[in-house]
CSV table of C-alpha atoms in Angstrom, one decimal:
chain,number,residue,atom,x,y,z
A,17,UNK,CA,6.7,-16.6,-29.9
A,18,UNK,CA,4.0,-16.1,-32.0
A,19,UNK,CA,3.6,-17.9,-36.0
A,20,UNK,CA,3.0,-14.6,-37.2
A,21,UNK,CA,6.4,-12.9,-36.2
A,22,UNK,CA,8.8,-15.5,-36.6
A,23,UNK,CA,10.8,-15.2,-39.7
A,24,UNK,CA,11.0,-18.8,-40.4
A,25,UNK,CA,7.0,-19.3,-41.0
A,26,UNK,CA,5.3,-18.5,-44.0
A,27,UNK,CA,3.1,-15.0,-43.1
A,28,UNK,CA,-0.4,-14.6,-44.5
A,29,UNK,CA,-1.7,-11.2,-45.8
A,30,UNK,CA,-4.3,-10.8,-43.4
A,31,UNK,CA,-2.3,-11.6,-40.4
A,32,UNK,CA,-1.7,-8.7,-37.7
A,33,UNK,CA,1.1,-6.4,-38.0
A,34,UNK,CA,4.9,-7.2,-37.1
A,35,UNK,CA,6.0,-6.5,-33.7
A,36,UNK,CA,9.7,-5.4,-33.6
A,37,UNK,CA,12.9,-5.9,-35.8
A,38,UNK,CA,11.4,-8.6,-37.5
A,39,UNK,CA,13.4,-8.8,-40.7
A,40,UNK,CA,10.1,-9.8,-42.9
A,41,UNK,CA,7.1,-7.7,-43.3
A,42,UNK,CA,3.4,-9.2,-42.4
A,43,UNK,CA,3.4,-10.1,-46.3
A,44,UNK,CA,6.3,-12.0,-46.1
A,45,UNK,CA,8.7,-9.8,-48.4
A,46,UNK,CA,11.9,-8.5,-46.5
A,47,UNK,CA,11.7,-5.1,-45.3
A,48,UNK,CA,14.2,-2.6,-45.4
A,49,UNK,CA,17.5,-1.9,-43.4
A,50,UNK,CA,17.1,0.6,-41.1
A,51,UNK,CA,20.0,2.9,-39.6
A,52,UNK,CA,19.8,5.3,-36.6
A,53,UNK,CA,22.0,8.3,-36.3
A,54,UNK,CA,22.4,9.7,-32.9
A,55,UNK,CA,25.0,11.8,-31.1
A,56,UNK,CA,25.0,15.2,-29.3
A,57,UNK,CA,23.1,17.9,-29.9
A,58,UNK,CA,24.8,20.2,-32.8
A,59,UNK,CA,27.3,17.5,-33.9
A,60,UNK,CA,25.5,17.5,-37.6
A,61,UNK,CA,23.1,14.4,-37.4
A,62,UNK,CA,20.1,16.2,-39.7
A,63,UNK,CA,23.1,17.3,-42.4
A,64,UNK,CA,24.8,14.2,-42.4
A,65,UNK,CA,20.7,12.6,-43.5
A,66,UNK,CA,20.1,15.4,-45.7
A,67,UNK,CA,23.5,14.5,-47.4
A,68,UNK,CA,22.9,10.8,-47.6
A,69,UNK,CA,19.4,11.3,-48.5
A,70,UNK,CA,21.4,13.7,-51.7
A,71,UNK,CA,23.9,10.9,-51.8
A,72,UNK,CA,22.0,7.6,-51.8
A,73,UNK,CA,18.5,8.6,-53.7
A,74,UNK,CA,19.0,7.9,-57.3
A,75,UNK,CA,20.2,4.6,-56.6
A,76,UNK,CA,18.0,3.5,-53.6
A,77,UNK,CA,14.2,3.8,-52.4
A,78,UNK,CA,14.7,5.6,-48.9
A,79,UNK,CA,13.0,7.0,-46.5
A,80,UNK,CA,13.7,9.5,-42.9
A,81,UNK,CA,12.1,9.1,-39.6
A,82,UNK,CA,13.3,12.3,-37.3
A,83,UNK,CA,12.6,12.4,-33.2
A,84,UNK,CA,12.5,15.7,-32.6
A,85,UNK,CA,13.0,16.8,-28.9
A,86,UNK,CA,10.2,19.5,-28.6
A,87,UNK,CA,9.4,20.7,-32.8
A,88,UNK,CA,9.5,19.5,-35.9
A,89,UNK,CA,12.7,21.5,-36.7
A,90,UNK,CA,14.7,18.5,-38.0
A,91,UNK,CA,12.1,17.5,-40.3
A,92,UNK,CA,11.0,20.8,-41.7
A,93,UNK,CA,14.5,21.2,-42.3
A,94,UNK,CA,14.5,17.9,-44.3
A,95,UNK,CA,11.6,19.1,-46.3
A,96,UNK,CA,12.9,23.3,-46.7
A,97,UNK,CA,16.3,21.3,-48.2
A,98,UNK,CA,14.0,19.3,-50.4
A,99,UNK,CA,16.3,16.1,-49.7
A,100,UNK,CA,13.0,13.8,-50.4
A,101,UNK,CA,9.3,14.1,-51.1
A,102,UNK,CA,7.0,14.9,-47.9
A,103,UNK,CA,5.8,11.6,-47.9
A,104,UNK,CA,9.2,9.9,-47.2
A,105,UNK,CA,9.7,12.1,-44.1
A,106,UNK,CA,8.2,11.4,-40.7
A,107,UNK,CA,8.3,13.1,-37.5
A,108,UNK,CA,8.0,11.1,-34.1
A,109,UNK,CA,7.3,13.2,-30.7
A,110,UNK,CA,9.2,12.2,-28.2
A,111,UNK,CA,8.0,14.1,-25.2
A,112,UNK,CA,11.0,16.1,-24.5
A,113,UNK,CA,13.3,12.5,-24.3
A,114,UNK,CA,14.4,10.9,-27.7
A,115,UNK,CA,16.4,8.3,-25.8
A,116,UNK,CA,13.0,7.0,-24.2
A,117,UNK,CA,11.8,7.0,-27.6
A,118,UNK,CA,14.5,5.1,-29.7
A,119,UNK,CA,15.9,2.5,-26.8
A,120,UNK,CA,13.4,2.5,-23.7
A,121,UNK,CA,10.1,2.7,-25.5
A,122,UNK,CA,10.4,2.4,-29.7
A,123,UNK,CA,6.4,1.6,-30.5
A,124,UNK,CA,6.3,5.0,-31.7
A,125,UNK,CA,9.4,4.9,-34.2
A,126,UNK,CA,8.3,1.0,-35.3
A,127,UNK,CA,4.7,2.5,-36.0
A,128,UNK,CA,6.6,5.3,-38.2
A,129,UNK,CA,9.2,2.8,-39.8
A,130,UNK,CA,5.9,0.5,-40.8
A,131,UNK,CA,4.0,2.8,-41.6
A,132,UNK,CA,6.6,4.6,-44.2
A,133,UNK,CA,7.5,1.0,-45.8
A,134,UNK,CA,3.3,0.6,-46.3
A,135,UNK,CA,2.6,4.0,-47.5
A,136,UNK,CA,5.7,5.0,-49.6
A,137,UNK,CA,7.4,1.3,-50.1
A,138,UNK,CA,9.1,-1.1,-51.3
A,139,UNK,CA,11.9,0.6,-49.4
A,140,UNK,CA,15.6,-0.5,-49.2
A,141,UNK,CA,16.7,2.0,-46.5
A,142,UNK,CA,15.5,4.1,-43.7
A,143,UNK,CA,17.3,6.3,-41.9
A,144,UNK,CA,16.0,6.8,-37.8
A,145,UNK,CA,17.5,10.3,-36.8
A,146,UNK,CA,17.5,10.8,-33.0
A,147,UNK,CA,17.1,14.2,-31.7
A,148,UNK,CA,20.4,15.4,-30.2
A,149,UNK,CA,21.1,13.5,-26.7
A,150,UNK,CA,23.9,12.3,-24.4
A,151,UNK,CA,26.7,10.4,-24.8
A,152,UNK,CA,24.5,7.1,-23.5
A,153,UNK,CA,21.9,7.2,-26.0
A,154,UNK,CA,21.7,4.4,-28.4
A,155,UNK,CA,19.1,2.9,-30.2
A,156,UNK,CA,17.6,-0.5,-29.2
A,157,UNK,CA,18.4,-3.6,-31.4
A,158,UNK,CA,14.5,-3.8,-31.6
A,159,UNK,CA,14.5,-1.0,-33.8
A,160,UNK,CA,17.6,-0.4,-36.4
A,161,UNK,CA,19.8,-3.0,-37.7
A,162,UNK,CA,23.0,-0.9,-37.5
A,163,UNK,CA,23.6,2.7,-35.6
A,164,UNK,CA,26.1,5.6,-36.6
A,165,UNK,CA,27.0,7.7,-34.0
A,166,UNK,CA,27.9,10.9,-34.7
A,167,UNK,CA,29.9,13.7,-32.7
A,168,UNK,CA,32.0,16.7,-34.1
A,169,UNK,CA,35.8,18.4,-33.6
A,170,UNK,CA,34.1,21.4,-32.1
A,171,UNK,CA,32.2,19.3,-29.0
A,172,UNK,CA,35.6,19.3,-27.2
A,173,UNK,CA,38.5,16.3,-28.3
A,174,UNK,CA,38.3,14.4,-25.7
A,175,UNK,CA,34.5,13.0,-26.5
A,176,UNK,CA,36.4,9.8,-28.1
A,177,UNK,CA,38.5,9.6,-24.6
A,178,UNK,CA,35.6,10.0,-22.3
A,179,UNK,CA,33.7,7.4,-24.4
A,180,UNK,CA,30.1,5.9,-23.7
A,181,UNK,CA,27.9,3.5,-25.3
A,182,UNK,CA,27.8,6.0,-28.0
A,183,UNK,CA,30.8,5.9,-28.9
A,184,UNK,CA,32.1,2.6,-28.0
A,185,UNK,CA,29.1,0.1,-29.4
A,186,UNK,CA,27.9,2.5,-32.5
A,187,UNK,CA,28.4,0.5,-35.7
A,188,UNK,CA,29.9,3.4,-37.0
A,189,UNK,CA,31.3,6.4,-35.2
A,190,UNK,CA,31.5,9.6,-37.4
A,191,UNK,CA,33.8,12.7,-36.4
A,192,UNK,CA,32.1,15.3,-37.9
A,193,UNK,CA,33.1,18.9,-39.2
A,194,UNK,CA,36.8,18.4,-39.2
A,195,UNK,CA,37.0,21.8,-41.2
A,196,UNK,CA,36.8,23.5,-37.9
A,197,UNK,CA,39.7,21.3,-36.2
A,198,UNK,CA,42.2,24.3,-36.7
A,199,UNK,CA,39.9,27.0,-35.3
A,200,UNK,CA,39.0,25.3,-32.0
A,201,UNK,CA,42.1,23.8,-31.2
A,202,UNK,CA,41.2,20.2,-31.7
A,203,UNK,CA,43.9,17.7,-32.2
A,204,UNK,CA,42.4,14.8,-35.0
A,205,UNK,CA,45.2,12.8,-34.2
A,206,UNK,CA,44.2,12.1,-30.7
A,207,UNK,CA,40.5,12.0,-31.5
A,208,UNK,CA,41.5,9.1,-34.5
A,209,UNK,CA,43.8,7.3,-31.4
A,210,UNK,CA,41.4,7.6,-28.9
A,211,UNK,CA,38.3,6.3,-30.8
A,212,UNK,CA,41.0,3.4,-32.2
A,213,UNK,CA,41.3,3.1,-28.1
A,214,UNK,CA,37.8,2.6,-27.0
A,215,UNK,CA,36.7,0.4,-30.2
A,216,UNK,CA,39.1,-1.9,-31.4
A,217,UNK,CA,38.2,-3.0,-35.0
A,218,UNK,CA,34.7,-0.8,-35.2
A,219,UNK,CA,34.9,1.5,-37.9
A,220,UNK,CA,35.5,5.3,-37.2
A,221,UNK,CA,35.3,7.9,-40.4
A,222,UNK,CA,36.7,11.4,-39.9
A,223,UNK,CA,34.0,13.7,-42.2
A,224,UNK,CA,33.5,17.6,-43.6
A,225,UNK,CA,30.4,17.9,-45.0
A,226,UNK,CA,32.1,21.4,-46.8
A,227,UNK,CA,34.9,19.3,-48.4
A,228,UNK,CA,34.7,17.6,-51.6
A,229,UNK,CA,34.5,14.2,-50.5
A,230,UNK,CA,31.5,15.6,-48.2
A,231,UNK,CA,29.4,12.3,-47.3
A,232,UNK,CA,30.7,9.7,-49.6
A,233,UNK,CA,32.8,7.6,-47.2
A,234,UNK,CA,29.6,7.3,-44.6
A,235,UNK,CA,27.5,6.6,-48.4
A,236,UNK,CA,29.9,3.8,-48.7
A,237,UNK,CA,29.6,2.5,-45.5
A,238,UNK,CA,25.7,2.8,-45.5
A,239,UNK,CA,25.9,0.7,-49.2
A,240,UNK,CA,28.2,-1.8,-47.1
A,241,UNK,CA,25.6,-2.4,-44.5
A,242,UNK,CA,22.5,-2.3,-47.1
A,243,UNK,CA,24.6,-5.2,-49.2
A,244,UNK,CA,25.2,-7.4,-46.2
A,245,UNK,CA,21.4,-7.1,-44.6
A,246,UNK,CA,20.4,-8.3,-48.2
A,247,UNK,CA,22.0,-11.0,-48.9
A,248,UNK,CA,21.8,-12.2,-45.4
B,12,UNK,CA,-4.9,-13.6,-11.4
B,13,UNK,CA,-1.4,-12.9,-11.1
B,14,UNK,CA,-0.8,-9.7,-8.8
B,15,UNK,CA,2.7,-9.5,-10.3
B,16,UNK,CA,1.0,-9.1,-14.1
B,17,UNK,CA,-0.6,-6.3,-12.6
B,18,UNK,CA,2.5,-4.7,-11.9
B,19,UNK,CA,4.2,-5.3,-15.5
B,20,UNK,CA,1.2,-3.7,-17.1
B,21,UNK,CA,0.5,-0.6,-14.7
B,22,UNK,CA,4.5,-0.2,-14.7
B,23,UNK,CA,4.9,3.6,-16.2
B,24,UNK,CA,8.4,2.0,-18.2
B,25,UNK,CA,5.6,-0.6,-19.9
B,26,UNK,CA,6.7,0.2,-22.9
B,27,UNK,CA,3.4,1.3,-24.8
B,28,UNK,CA,4.0,5.4,-25.6
B,29,UNK,CA,2.8,6.9,-22.6
B,30,UNK,CA,5.6,9.0,-21.8
B,31,UNK,CA,5.2,11.2,-25.1
B,32,UNK,CA,2.0,12.3,-23.8
B,33,UNK,CA,1.2,14.9,-20.6
B,34,UNK,CA,-2.5,14.1,-20.4
B,35,UNK,CA,-4.2,17.6,-21.3
B,36,UNK,CA,-1.4,19.0,-18.5
B,37,UNK,CA,1.0,20.6,-21.1
B,38,UNK,CA,-2.2,22.8,-22.3
B,39,UNK,CA,-2.7,23.3,-19.0
B,40,UNK,CA,0.4,24.5,-17.6
B,41,UNK,CA,0.6,27.0,-20.6
B,42,UNK,CA,-2.7,28.4,-19.5
B,43,UNK,CA,-1.7,28.8,-16.3
B,44,UNK,CA,-3.9,26.1,-14.8
B,45,UNK,CA,-1.4,24.1,-13.5
B,46,UNK,CA,1.3,26.3,-11.5
B,47,UNK,CA,2.3,23.8,-8.6
B,48,UNK,CA,1.4,20.4,-6.6
B,49,UNK,CA,-1.7,22.0,-5.5
B,50,UNK,CA,-3.1,23.0,-8.8
B,51,UNK,CA,-1.7,19.9,-10.5
B,52,UNK,CA,-3.9,17.8,-8.0
B,53,UNK,CA,-7.0,19.6,-8.9
B,54,UNK,CA,-6.6,18.9,-12.5
B,55,UNK,CA,-5.8,15.3,-11.4
B,56,UNK,CA,-9.0,15.3,-9.6
B,57,UNK,CA,-10.9,16.1,-12.6
B,58,UNK,CA,-9.4,14.2,-15.0
B,59,UNK,CA,-10.5,11.1,-12.6
B,60,UNK,CA,-13.4,11.7,-12.3
B,61,UNK,CA,-14.3,12.6,-15.9
B,62,UNK,CA,-12.0,11.4,-18.7
B,63,UNK,CA,-10.7,8.6,-16.2
B,64,UNK,CA,-14.0,7.1,-15.4
B,65,UNK,CA,-15.0,7.0,-19.0
B,66,UNK,CA,-11.5,4.9,-19.6
B,67,UNK,CA,-11.7,3.0,-16.5
B,68,UNK,CA,-15.2,1.7,-17.9
B,69,UNK,CA,-14.2,0.9,-21.0
B,70,UNK,CA,-11.0,-0.7,-20.1
B,71,UNK,CA,-13.1,-2.8,-17.2
B,72,UNK,CA,-15.7,-3.6,-19.9
B,73,UNK,CA,-13.3,-4.9,-22.3
B,74,UNK,CA,-11.6,-6.8,-19.5
B,75,UNK,CA,-15.3,-8.6,-19.1
B,76,UNK,CA,-14.8,-9.5,-22.7
B,77,UNK,CA,-17.4,-7.0,-24.0
B,78,UNK,CA,-17.2,-6.6,-28.1
B,79,UNK,CA,-13.9,-4.7,-28.7
B,80,UNK,CA,-15.6,-2.8,-31.6
B,81,UNK,CA,-18.8,-1.5,-29.9
B,82,UNK,CA,-16.3,-0.3,-27.0
B,83,UNK,CA,-14.3,1.5,-29.4
B,84,UNK,CA,-17.3,3.3,-31.2
B,85,UNK,CA,-18.2,4.0,-27.5
B,86,UNK,CA,-15.2,5.5,-27.2
B,87,UNK,CA,-15.9,7.3,-30.3
B,88,UNK,CA,-18.7,8.7,-29.0
B,89,UNK,CA,-17.6,9.9,-25.1
B,90,UNK,CA,-14.5,11.7,-26.9
B,91,UNK,CA,-15.1,15.1,-28.7
B,92,UNK,CA,-11.8,16.3,-30.0
B,93,UNK,CA,-10.7,15.1,-33.1
B,94,UNK,CA,-6.9,15.2,-31.8
B,95,UNK,CA,-7.7,13.2,-28.3
B,96,UNK,CA,-9.3,10.8,-30.5
B,97,UNK,CA,-6.2,10.5,-32.6
B,98,UNK,CA,-3.8,10.3,-29.4
B,99,UNK,CA,-6.1,7.6,-28.0
B,100,UNK,CA,-6.0,5.3,-31.5
B,101,UNK,CA,-2.3,6.0,-31.7
B,102,UNK,CA,-1.5,4.9,-27.8
B,103,UNK,CA,-4.0,1.9,-28.3
B,104,UNK,CA,-1.6,0.6,-31.0
B,105,UNK,CA,1.4,1.3,-29.3
B,106,UNK,CA,0.0,-0.5,-26.4
B,107,UNK,CA,-1.2,-3.2,-28.6
B,108,UNK,CA,2.1,-3.7,-29.6
B,109,UNK,CA,3.6,-4.1,-26.2
B,110,UNK,CA,0.9,-6.5,-25.3
B,111,UNK,CA,1.4,-8.6,-27.9
B,112,UNK,CA,4.8,-9.4,-27.2
B,113,UNK,CA,4.5,-9.7,-23.5
B,114,UNK,CA,1.0,-11.7,-23.4
B,115,UNK,CA,0.9,-13.5,-26.6
B,116,UNK,CA,-3.3,-14.1,-26.7
B,117,UNK,CA,-5.2,-14.6,-29.8
B,118,UNK,CA,-8.0,-12.1,-28.8
B,119,UNK,CA,-5.0,-9.4,-29.0
B,120,UNK,CA,-4.7,-10.7,-32.4
B,121,UNK,CA,-7.9,-10.7,-33.2
B,122,UNK,CA,-8.0,-6.9,-32.2
B,123,UNK,CA,-4.7,-6.1,-34.0
B,124,UNK,CA,-6.4,-6.9,-37.0
B,125,UNK,CA,-9.6,-5.0,-36.6
B,126,UNK,CA,-7.7,-2.0,-36.2
B,127,UNK,CA,-4.7,-1.7,-37.6
B,128,UNK,CA,-4.0,1.9,-36.9
B,129,UNK,CA,-5.4,1.3,-33.3
B,130,UNK,CA,-8.4,0.8,-31.2
B,131,UNK,CA,-9.1,3.5,-28.0
B,132,UNK,CA,-6.2,2.6,-25.9
B,133,UNK,CA,-8.4,1.8,-22.8
B,134,UNK,CA,-10.2,-1.0,-25.0
B,135,UNK,CA,-6.7,-2.2,-25.7
B,136,UNK,CA,-5.9,-2.2,-22.1
B,137,UNK,CA,-8.5,-4.0,-21.1
B,138,UNK,CA,-7.9,-6.9,-23.9
B,139,UNK,CA,-4.3,-7.0,-22.6
B,140,UNK,CA,-5.7,-7.4,-19.0
B,141,UNK,CA,-7.6,-10.4,-20.5
B,142,UNK,CA,-4.7,-11.9,-21.8
B,143,UNK,CA,-2.7,-11.4,-19.1
B,144,UNK,CA,-4.9,-12.8,-16.8
B,145,UNK,CA,-6.1,-10.0,-15.1
B,146,UNK,CA,-9.5,-9.0,-14.1
B,147,UNK,CA,-11.7,-5.6,-14.7
B,148,UNK,CA,-10.8,-4.2,-11.5
B,149,UNK,CA,-7.3,-4.3,-12.6
B,150,UNK,CA,-8.1,-3.1,-16.0
B,151,UNK,CA,-10.0,0.2,-14.2
B,152,UNK,CA,-7.0,0.6,-11.6
B,153,UNK,CA,-4.5,0.8,-14.2
B,154,UNK,CA,-6.6,3.2,-16.6
B,155,UNK,CA,-7.3,5.4,-13.6
B,156,UNK,CA,-3.2,5.5,-12.4
B,157,UNK,CA,-2.2,6.6,-16.2
B,158,UNK,CA,-5.0,9.1,-16.2
B,159,UNK,CA,-3.0,11.2,-13.3
B,160,UNK,CA,0.5,9.5,-13.2
B,161,UNK,CA,1.1,10.4,-17.0
B,162,UNK,CA,0.0,14.2,-16.1
B,163,UNK,CA,2.1,14.2,-12.7
B,164,UNK,CA,5.2,12.9,-14.7
B,165,UNK,CA,4.8,15.4,-17.6
B,166,UNK,CA,4.0,18.3,-15.0
B,167,UNK,CA,7.4,17.3,-13.2
B,168,UNK,CA,9.1,17.9,-16.8
B,169,UNK,CA,7.1,21.3,-18.1
B,170,UNK,CA,7.3,23.2,-14.6
B,171,UNK,CA,10.6,21.4,-12.8
B,172,UNK,CA,7.9,20.2,-10.2
B,173,UNK,CA,9.8,18.8,-7.3
B,174,UNK,CA,9.0,14.8,-8.0
B,175,UNK,CA,8.4,14.2,-4.5
B,176,UNK,CA,5.6,16.9,-4.0
B,177,UNK,CA,4.6,15.0,-7.7
B,178,UNK,CA,4.3,11.7,-6.2
B,179,UNK,CA,2.5,12.9,-3.2
B,180,UNK,CA,-0.2,14.6,-5.3
B,181,UNK,CA,-0.6,10.4,-6.7
B,182,UNK,CA,-0.3,9.1,-3.2
B,183,UNK,CA,-3.1,11.8,-1.7
B,184,UNK,CA,-5.6,11.2,-4.6
B,185,UNK,CA,-5.3,7.0,-4.0
B,186,UNK,CA,-8.7,7.1,-2.0
B,187,UNK,CA,-10.4,8.9,-4.8
B,188,UNK,CA,-9.2,6.6,-7.5
B,189,UNK,CA,-10.8,3.6,-5.3
B,190,UNK,CA,-14.1,5.5,-5.7
B,191,UNK,CA,-13.8,6.0,-9.2
B,192,UNK,CA,-12.9,2.4,-9.9
B,193,UNK,CA,-15.0,0.9,-7.8
B,194,UNK,CA,-17.7,3.1,-10.4
B,195,UNK,CA,-16.3,1.8,-13.4
B,196,UNK,CA,-16.2,-1.4,-12.8
B,197,UNK,CA,-20.0,-1.5,-11.6
B,198,UNK,CA,-21.2,0.5,-14.8
B,199,UNK,CA,-18.8,-2.2,-16.8
B,200,UNK,CA,-20.8,-5.1,-15.3
B,201,UNK,CA,-24.0,-3.3,-16.3
B,202,UNK,CA,-22.8,-2.9,-19.9
B,203,UNK,CA,-22.4,-6.6,-20.1
B,204,UNK,CA,-26.3,-6.8,-19.4
B,205,UNK,CA,-27.5,-3.7,-21.1
B,206,UNK,CA,-25.3,-2.9,-23.2
B,207,UNK,CA,-22.5,0.0,-24.1
B,208,UNK,CA,-25.0,2.9,-23.1
B,209,UNK,CA,-24.8,1.6,-19.6
B,210,UNK,CA,-21.0,3.2,-19.4
B,211,UNK,CA,-20.3,6.3,-18.0
B,212,UNK,CA,-20.2,9.5,-20.7
B,213,UNK,CA,-18.3,12.0,-18.4
B,214,UNK,CA,-16.7,14.6,-20.0
B,215,UNK,CA,-14.3,17.5,-19.1
B,216,UNK,CA,-14.7,20.3,-22.2
B,217,UNK,CA,-11.9,22.4,-21.5
B,218,UNK,CA,-9.8,18.8,-21.5
B,219,UNK,CA,-11.5,18.8,-24.8
B,220,UNK,CA,-11.1,22.1,-26.0
B,221,UNK,CA,-7.1,22.5,-25.3
B,222,UNK,CA,-6.1,18.9,-26.8
B,223,UNK,CA,-7.9,20.9,-30.4
B,224,UNK,CA,-5.4,24.2,-29.6
B,225,UNK,CA,-2.2,21.8,-28.3
B,226,UNK,CA,-2.5,20.3,-31.1
B,227,UNK,CA,-1.9,23.1,-33.5
B,228,UNK,CA,1.4,24.2,-31.5
B,229,UNK,CA,4.1,24.8,-33.7
B,230,UNK,CA,6.2,24.0,-30.5
B,231,UNK,CA,5.6,21.5,-27.6
B,232,UNK,CA,7.2,18.9,-25.7
B,233,UNK,CA,4.4,16.4,-25.4
B,234,UNK,CA,2.1,14.9,-28.2
B,235,UNK,CA,-0.9,15.7,-26.7
């Protein structure tokens, strides 16, 4: 390993850029925590990101990276909702495979997060949103420090039981759109029990962005992750 | 040299960003110029003898130790499309990250310092080959193979082309790749004596023009 990407060594200002998940930037300062949001198509990842930006932008310096499949739709939704200034939102193109860009070949996403820190930093938090993908799509540990997997009640209440790397290993599982449960015949108690069986002690949040609490529980979890990151 | 290191560098799964690019195939598919295996083969043959030869000679020259700054300028001069220059630098930056993590080497660090936003990908590929203990031939072959394999895999996704047919196309192009690789390395060796002007400057105008149009599309699967 190179001296210049080991956190235990001092960093020179003219050193070449960071390589991977190094907790420090080339100038020696601690970088922002990176939190990934993944999950199936239409489960509410972008809506959750938008709500998190609303909830956290007054207390934290944050930015967002989106990984769309074939457009800039997610980035444009965030821009239209004006959740953050445009220079704090970057869209990564994934060549039809978001799971490749967040897990197997993370180089474009690493550039996006590093450039955001260089250009609009210092940042406390960068949210990296995956394009909608399958139940096995998880983020590389070289890209994010923690990950949220977002599913929804309308996608079938058997998803927690089916498991898969996203459901079983994500640091936080969010079951979204709980307001729709009565209309689509989803059993929230069963989803909670199945999630508990798959995830043991890992946390699960049931949320509806349409009720008063909205994204509050997820925002609290993010604050906790950031506190732990800052203290580390 | 290590033959196994060559396989690592040439592997399509080497994490250097290539998966998001189609080598012009997406624009050619939309324009109806690639419709199946036969037209994919002709498209790839065209790439081999134009941008493929240029990229391979740049990679070979970098592997021989020519000045990366001069080579990067030579690559700029040989790439009329601004969109393709941007794509080449972005891929160069991604290749640099992967190469530095894989084969730590002071020459890679030096190029990374000179080009924080990326040098042209073939130049970085050539320096990476040096760092991996590979030679000019290896760098040229890696670059050439990439210049057609990226287009072939992208076409599998774009047209739902039978993957066996796409792989057959690559196999049929192998003899042509041998010839172009030899020319690329010969040119790179001349450039050691005569400077970067000795490198080929072949160009495919339609690739350059369609890259500009493609960069402005609102909806696309690939970055270039």
